[in-house]
Amino acid sequence: MAETQQHNYYHDHQGKDTNSTSQILAIATLVPFGASLLILAGFTLTATVLGLAIATPLFIFFSPVLVPAALVIGLAVTGFLTSGAFGVTSLSSFAWMANYLRRSRLPERLPGQLQYARDLAQETLGNLAQRTKEAAETGINKAQSMASEAVKGPEENQTSSSSSS
């Protein structure tokens, strides 16, 4: 019986497309988020190393003053911890996304939603086409009436001026 259920499961899911809207949305959301966190981690690490490179000679030169030394060390530790936190957050978001995409399946209700969206789009486009057709007919009728008035206008002016003389 387990073989039958396993066969039915693989048979049912074998030809289905696994790229669903939620997967695309997850990729579109998490890739920029993870990439920006990795970039931010790199910038933070670079700034911390540069800060230490600049502060170390100052620290040696001003060694009798312990308060600035403690401040520099505190800022350096904070920079390293922040850089590590951004890196861990980025990598964990990438791992979550990979795990989510590996486990997710196409929902059963998606074909119904796609059909509803297709019907709604066809209805909207049909209404838009009808309104466009009506607007074009109205514009043509107005242009024809203005053209006929323009043709009648000079004739009426010529007849009225010749009848008054």
PDB file of C-alpha atoms in Angstrom:
ATOM      1  CA  MET A   1       0.000   0.000   0.000  1.00  0.00           C
ATOM      2  CA  ALA A   2       2.874   2.360   0.743  1.00  0.00           C
ATOM      3  CA  GLU A   3       4.241   1.713  -2.740  1.00  0.00           C
ATOM      4  CA  THR A   4       0.837   2.633  -4.239  1.00  0.00           C
ATOM      5  CA  GLN A   5       0.673   5.880  -2.277  1.00  0.00           C
ATOM      6  CA  GLN A   6       4.263   6.705  -3.174  1.00  0.00           C
ATOM      7  CA  HIS A   7       3.613   5.903  -6.833  1.00  0.00           C
ATOM      8  CA  ASN A   8       0.449   8.055  -6.849  1.00  0.00           C
ATOM      9  CA  TYR A   9       2.271  10.951  -5.191  1.00  0.00           C
ATOM     10  CA  TYR A  10       5.131  10.883  -7.691  1.00  0.00           C
ATOM     11  CA  HIS A  11       2.759  10.281 -10.590  1.00  0.00           C
ATOM     12  CA  ASP A  12       0.522  13.215  -9.567  1.00  0.00           C
ATOM     13  CA  HIS A  13       3.394  15.663  -9.022  1.00  0.00           C
ATOM     14  CA  GLN A  14       5.688  14.528 -11.793  1.00  0.00           C
ATOM     15  CA  GLY A  15       4.580  16.847 -14.605  1.00  0.00           C
ATOM     16  CA  LYS A  16       3.513  19.871 -12.574  1.00  0.00           C
ATOM     17  CA  ASP A  17       5.405  23.137 -12.723  1.00  0.00           C
ATOM     18  CA  THR A  18       6.832  24.026  -9.311  1.00  0.00           C
ATOM     19  CA  ASN A  19       7.334  27.750 -10.027  1.00  0.00           C
ATOM     20  CA  SER A  20       4.434  29.375  -8.268  1.00  0.00           C
ATOM     21  CA  THR A  21       3.696  32.994  -7.638  1.00  0.00           C
ATOM     22  CA  SER A  22       4.714  32.690  -3.998  1.00  0.00           C
ATOM     23  CA  GLN A  23       8.082  31.245  -4.987  1.00  0.00           C
ATOM     24  CA  ILE A  24       8.715  34.046  -7.454  1.00  0.00           C
ATOM     25  CA  LEU A  25       7.643  36.579  -4.835  1.00  0.00           C
ATOM     26  CA  ALA A  26       9.976  34.980  -2.280  1.00  0.00           C
ATOM     27  CA  ILE A  27      12.884  35.148  -4.709  1.00  0.00           C
ATOM     28  CA  ALA A  28      12.077  38.722  -5.721  1.00  0.00           C
ATOM     29  CA  THR A  29      11.943  39.741  -2.068  1.00  0.00           C
ATOM     30  CA  LEU A  30      14.774  37.785  -0.505  1.00  0.00           C
ATOM     31  CA  VAL A  31      17.481  38.053  -3.150  1.00  0.00           C
ATOM     32  CA  PRO A  32      17.722  41.869  -2.982  1.00  0.00           C
ATOM     33  CA  PHE A  33      17.341  41.738   0.801  1.00  0.00           C
ATOM     34  CA  GLY A  34      20.084  39.163   1.244  1.00  0.00           C
ATOM     35  CA  ALA A  35      22.366  40.820  -1.286  1.00  0.00           C
ATOM     36  CA  SER A  36      21.967  44.227   0.352  1.00  0.00           C
ATOM     37  CA  LEU A  37      22.750  42.734   3.755  1.00  0.00           C
ATOM     38  CA  LEU A  38      25.866  41.046   2.379  1.00  0.00           C
ATOM     39  CA  ILE A  39      26.984  44.318   0.815  1.00  0.00           C
ATOM     40  CA  LEU A  40      26.244  46.156   4.064  1.00  0.00           C
ATOM     41  CA  ALA A  41      28.260  43.541   5.984  1.00  0.00           C
ATOM     42  CA  GLY A  42      31.181  44.041   3.598  1.00  0.00           C
ATOM     43  CA  PHE A  43      31.036  47.827   3.912  1.00  0.00           C
ATOM     44  CA  THR A  44      30.853  47.606   7.698  1.00  0.00           C
ATOM     45  CA  LEU A  45      33.809  45.221   7.839  1.00  0.00           C
ATOM     46  CA  THR A  46      35.838  47.447   5.502  1.00  0.00           C
ATOM     47  CA  ALA A  47      35.040  50.575   7.510  1.00  0.00           C
ATOM     48  CA  THR A  48      35.960  48.811  10.752  1.00  0.00           C
ATOM     49  CA  VAL A  49      39.322  47.605   9.418  1.00  0.00           C
ATOM     50  CA  LEU A  50      40.111  51.049   7.990  1.00  0.00           C
ATOM     51  CA  GLY A  51      39.088  52.650  11.268  1.00  0.00           C
ATOM     52  CA  LEU A  52      41.402  50.353  13.185  1.00  0.00           C
ATOM     53  CA  ALA A  53      44.239  51.001  10.744  1.00  0.00           C
ATOM     54  CA  ILE A  54      43.838  54.744  11.264  1.00  0.00           C
ATOM     55  CA  ALA A  55      43.163  54.564  15.012  1.00  0.00           C
ATOM     56  CA  THR A  56      46.004  52.194  15.949  1.00  0.00           C
ATOM     57  CA  PRO A  57      48.829  54.733  15.422  1.00  0.00           C
ATOM     58  CA  LEU A  58      46.742  57.340  17.198  1.00  0.00           C
ATOM     59  CA  PHE A  59      46.159  54.893  20.026  1.00  0.00           C
ATOM     60  CA  ILE A  60      49.888  54.216  20.365  1.00  0.00           C
ATOM     61  CA  PHE A  61      50.723  57.929  20.192  1.00  0.00           C
ATOM     62  CA  PHE A  62      48.085  58.855  22.785  1.00  0.00           C
ATOM     63  CA  SER A  63      48.507  55.734  24.968  1.00  0.00           C
ATOM     64  CA  PRO A  64      48.431  57.655  28.264  1.00  0.00           C
ATOM     65  CA  VAL A  65      44.850  58.640  27.576  1.00  0.00           C
ATOM     66  CA  LEU A  66      42.794  55.534  28.332  1.00  0.00           C
ATOM     67  CA  VAL A  67      39.309  56.903  27.648  1.00  0.00           C
ATOM     68  CA  PRO A  68      39.849  57.395  23.916  1.00  0.00           C
ATOM     69  CA  ALA A  69      41.493  53.975  23.769  1.00  0.00           C
ATOM     70  CA  ALA A  70      38.484  52.351  25.376  1.00  0.00           C
ATOM     71  CA  LEU A  71      36.247  54.260  22.965  1.00  0.00           C
ATOM     72  CA  VAL A  72      38.224  53.058  19.914  1.00  0.00           C
ATOM     73  CA  ILE A  73      38.214  49.454  21.132  1.00  0.00           C
ATOM     74  CA  GLY A  74      34.506  49.631  21.874  1.00  0.00           C
ATOM     75  CA  LEU A  75      33.751  51.013  18.417  1.00  0.00           C
ATOM     76  CA  ALA A  76      35.943  48.372  16.768  1.00  0.00           C
ATOM     77  CA  VAL A  77      34.178  45.543  18.625  1.00  0.00           C
ATOM     78  CA  THR A  78      30.808  47.055  17.755  1.00  0.00           C
ATOM     79  CA  GLY A  79      31.793  47.265  14.088  1.00  0.00           C
ATOM     80  CA  PHE A  80      32.928  43.626  13.969  1.00  0.00           C
ATOM     81  CA  LEU A  81      29.780  42.434  15.740  1.00  0.00           C
ATOM     82  CA  THR A  82      27.540  44.477  13.432  1.00  0.00           C
ATOM     83  CA  SER A  83      29.320  43.155  10.353  1.00  0.00           C
ATOM     84  CA  GLY A  84      28.929  39.593  11.594  1.00  0.00           C
ATOM     85  CA  ALA A  85      25.246  40.121  12.378  1.00  0.00           C
ATOM     86  CA  PHE A  86      24.556  41.447   8.876  1.00  0.00           C
ATOM     87  CA  GLY A  87      26.438  38.521   7.338  1.00  0.00           C
ATOM     88  CA  VAL A  88      24.633  35.905   9.444  1.00  0.00           C
ATOM     89  CA  THR A  89      21.259  37.510   8.690  1.00  0.00           C
ATOM     90  CA  SER A  90      21.995  37.530   4.978  1.00  0.00           C
ATOM     91  CA  LEU A  91      23.159  33.927   4.879  1.00  0.00           C
ATOM     92  CA  SER A  92      20.224  32.739   6.976  1.00  0.00           C
ATOM     93  CA  SER A  93      17.767  34.498   4.659  1.00  0.00           C
ATOM     94  CA  PHE A  94      19.395  32.788   1.666  1.00  0.00           C
ATOM     95  CA  ALA A  95      19.216  29.427   3.478  1.00  0.00           C
ATOM     96  CA  TRP A  96      15.545  29.980   4.358  1.00  0.00           C
ATOM     97  CA  MET A  97      14.754  30.884   0.750  1.00  0.00           C
ATOM     98  CA  ALA A  98      16.498  27.762  -0.567  1.00  0.00           C
ATOM     99  CA  ASN A  99      14.693  25.580   1.970  1.00  0.00           C
ATOM    100  CA  TYR A 100      11.330  27.218   1.191  1.00  0.00           C
ATOM    101  CA  LEU A 101      11.741  26.754  -2.546  1.00  0.00           C
ATOM    102  CA  ARG A 102      12.813  23.140  -2.095  1.00  0.00           C
ATOM    103  CA  ARG A 103       9.751  22.233  -0.010  1.00  0.00           C
ATOM    104  CA  SER A 104       6.997  24.273  -1.625  1.00  0.00           C
ATOM    105  CA  ARG A 105       4.478  22.858  -4.089  1.00  0.00           C
ATOM    106  CA  LEU A 106       2.017  24.455  -6.502  1.00  0.00           C
ATOM    107  CA  PRO A 107      -1.223  25.085  -4.584  1.00  0.00           C
ATOM    108  CA  GLU A 108      -4.404  23.429  -5.840  1.00  0.00           C
ATOM    109  CA  ARG A 109      -6.344  26.699  -5.878  1.00  0.00           C
ATOM    110  CA  LEU A 110      -3.916  28.463  -8.204  1.00  0.00           C
ATOM    111  CA  PRO A 111      -5.528  27.276 -11.484  1.00  0.00           C
ATOM    112  CA  GLY A 112      -8.880  28.677 -10.297  1.00  0.00           C
ATOM    113  CA  GLN A 113      -7.257  31.979  -9.420  1.00  0.00           C
ATOM    114  CA  LEU A 114      -5.550  32.110 -12.803  1.00  0.00           C
ATOM    115  CA  GLN A 115      -8.855  31.431 -14.583  1.00  0.00           C
ATOM    116  CA  TYR A 116     -10.567  34.186 -12.548  1.00  0.00           C
ATOM    117  CA  ALA A 117      -7.752  36.627 -13.375  1.00  0.00           C
ATOM    118  CA  ARG A 118      -7.908  35.668 -17.072  1.00  0.00           C
ATOM    119  CA  ASP A 119     -11.709  36.180 -17.149  1.00  0.00           C
ATOM    120  CA  LEU A 120     -11.399  39.513 -15.360  1.00  0.00           C
ATOM    121  CA  ALA A 121      -8.696  40.689 -17.780  1.00  0.00           C
ATOM    122  CA  GLN A 122     -10.810  39.667 -20.797  1.00  0.00           C
ATOM    123  CA  GLU A 123     -13.847  41.477 -19.397  1.00  0.00           C
ATOM    124  CA  THR A 124     -11.821  44.607 -18.700  1.00  0.00           C
ATOM    125  CA  LEU A 125     -10.231  44.560 -22.148  1.00  0.00           C
ATOM    126  CA  GLY A 126     -13.662  44.023 -23.734  1.00  0.00           C
ATOM    127  CA  ASN A 127     -15.070  47.041 -21.887  1.00  0.00           C
ATOM    128  CA  LEU A 128     -12.023  49.102 -22.848  1.00  0.00           C
ATOM    129  CA  ALA A 129     -12.363  48.101 -26.504  1.00  0.00           C
ATOM    130  CA  GLN A 130     -16.073  49.020 -26.499  1.00  0.00           C
ATOM    131  CA  ARG A 131     -15.395  52.433 -24.944  1.00  0.00           C
ATOM    132  CA  THR A 132     -12.570  53.073 -27.399  1.00  0.00           C
ATOM    133  CA  LYS A 133     -14.839  52.189 -30.312  1.00  0.00           C
ATOM    134  CA  GLU A 134     -17.586  54.499 -29.015  1.00  0.00           C
ATOM    135  CA  ALA A 135     -15.109  57.347 -28.510  1.00  0.00           C
ATOM    136  CA  ALA A 136     -13.745  56.883 -32.035  1.00  0.00           C
ATOM    137  CA  GLU A 137     -17.259  56.902 -33.514  1.00  0.00           C
ATOM    138  CA  THR A 138     -18.114  60.055 -31.567  1.00  0.00           C
ATOM    139  CA  GLY A 139     -14.924  61.749 -32.797  1.00  0.00           C
ATOM    140  CA  ILE A 140     -15.642  60.736 -36.407  1.00  0.00           C
ATOM    141  CA  ASN A 141     -19.238  62.014 -36.173  1.00  0.00           C
ATOM    142  CA  LYS A 142     -18.081  65.342 -34.739  1.00  0.00           C
ATOM    143  CA  ALA A 143     -15.404  65.693 -37.424  1.00  0.00           C
ATOM    144  CA  GLN A 144     -17.969  64.958 -40.160  1.00  0.00           C
ATOM    145  CA  SER A 145     -20.463  67.451 -38.757  1.00  0.00           C
ATOM    146  CA  MET A 146     -17.771  70.138 -38.466  1.00  0.00           C
ATOM    147  CA  ALA A 147     -16.641  69.422 -42.018  1.00  0.00           C
ATOM    148  CA  SER A 148     -20.194  69.667 -43.343  1.00  0.00           C
ATOM    149  CA  GLU A 149     -20.714  72.950 -41.464  1.00  0.00           C
ATOM    150  CA  ALA A 150     -17.458  74.275 -42.883  1.00  0.00           C
ATOM    151  CA  VAL A 151     -18.586  73.371 -46.413  1.00  0.00           C
ATOM    152  CA  LYS A 152     -22.047  74.913 -45.874  1.00  0.00           C
ATOM    153  CA  GLY A 153     -20.630  78.025 -44.242  1.00  0.00           C
ATOM    154  CA  PRO A 154     -18.939  79.600 -47.317  1.00  0.00           C
ATOM    155  CA  GLU A 155     -21.893  78.710 -49.561  1.00  0.00           C
ATOM    156  CA  GLU A 156     -24.336  80.431 -47.178  1.00  0.00           C
ATOM    157  CA  ASN A 157     -22.046  83.470 -47.023  1.00  0.00           C
ATOM    158  CA  GLN A 158     -21.901  83.688 -50.846  1.00  0.00           C
ATOM    159  CA  THR A 159     -25.675  83.347 -51.242  1.00  0.00           C
ATOM    160  CA  SER A 160     -26.406  85.911 -48.552  1.00  0.00           C
ATOM    161  CA  SER A 161     -23.959  88.447 -50.055  1.00  0.00           C
ATOM    162  CA  SER A 162     -25.249  87.971 -53.622  1.00  0.00           C
ATOM    163  CA  SER A 163     -28.899  88.267 -52.567  1.00  0.00           C
ATOM    164  CA  SER A 164     -28.280  91.567 -50.738  1.00  0.00           C
ATOM    165  CA  SER A 165     -26.709  93.215 -53.814  1.00  0.00           C
TER     166      SER A 165
END
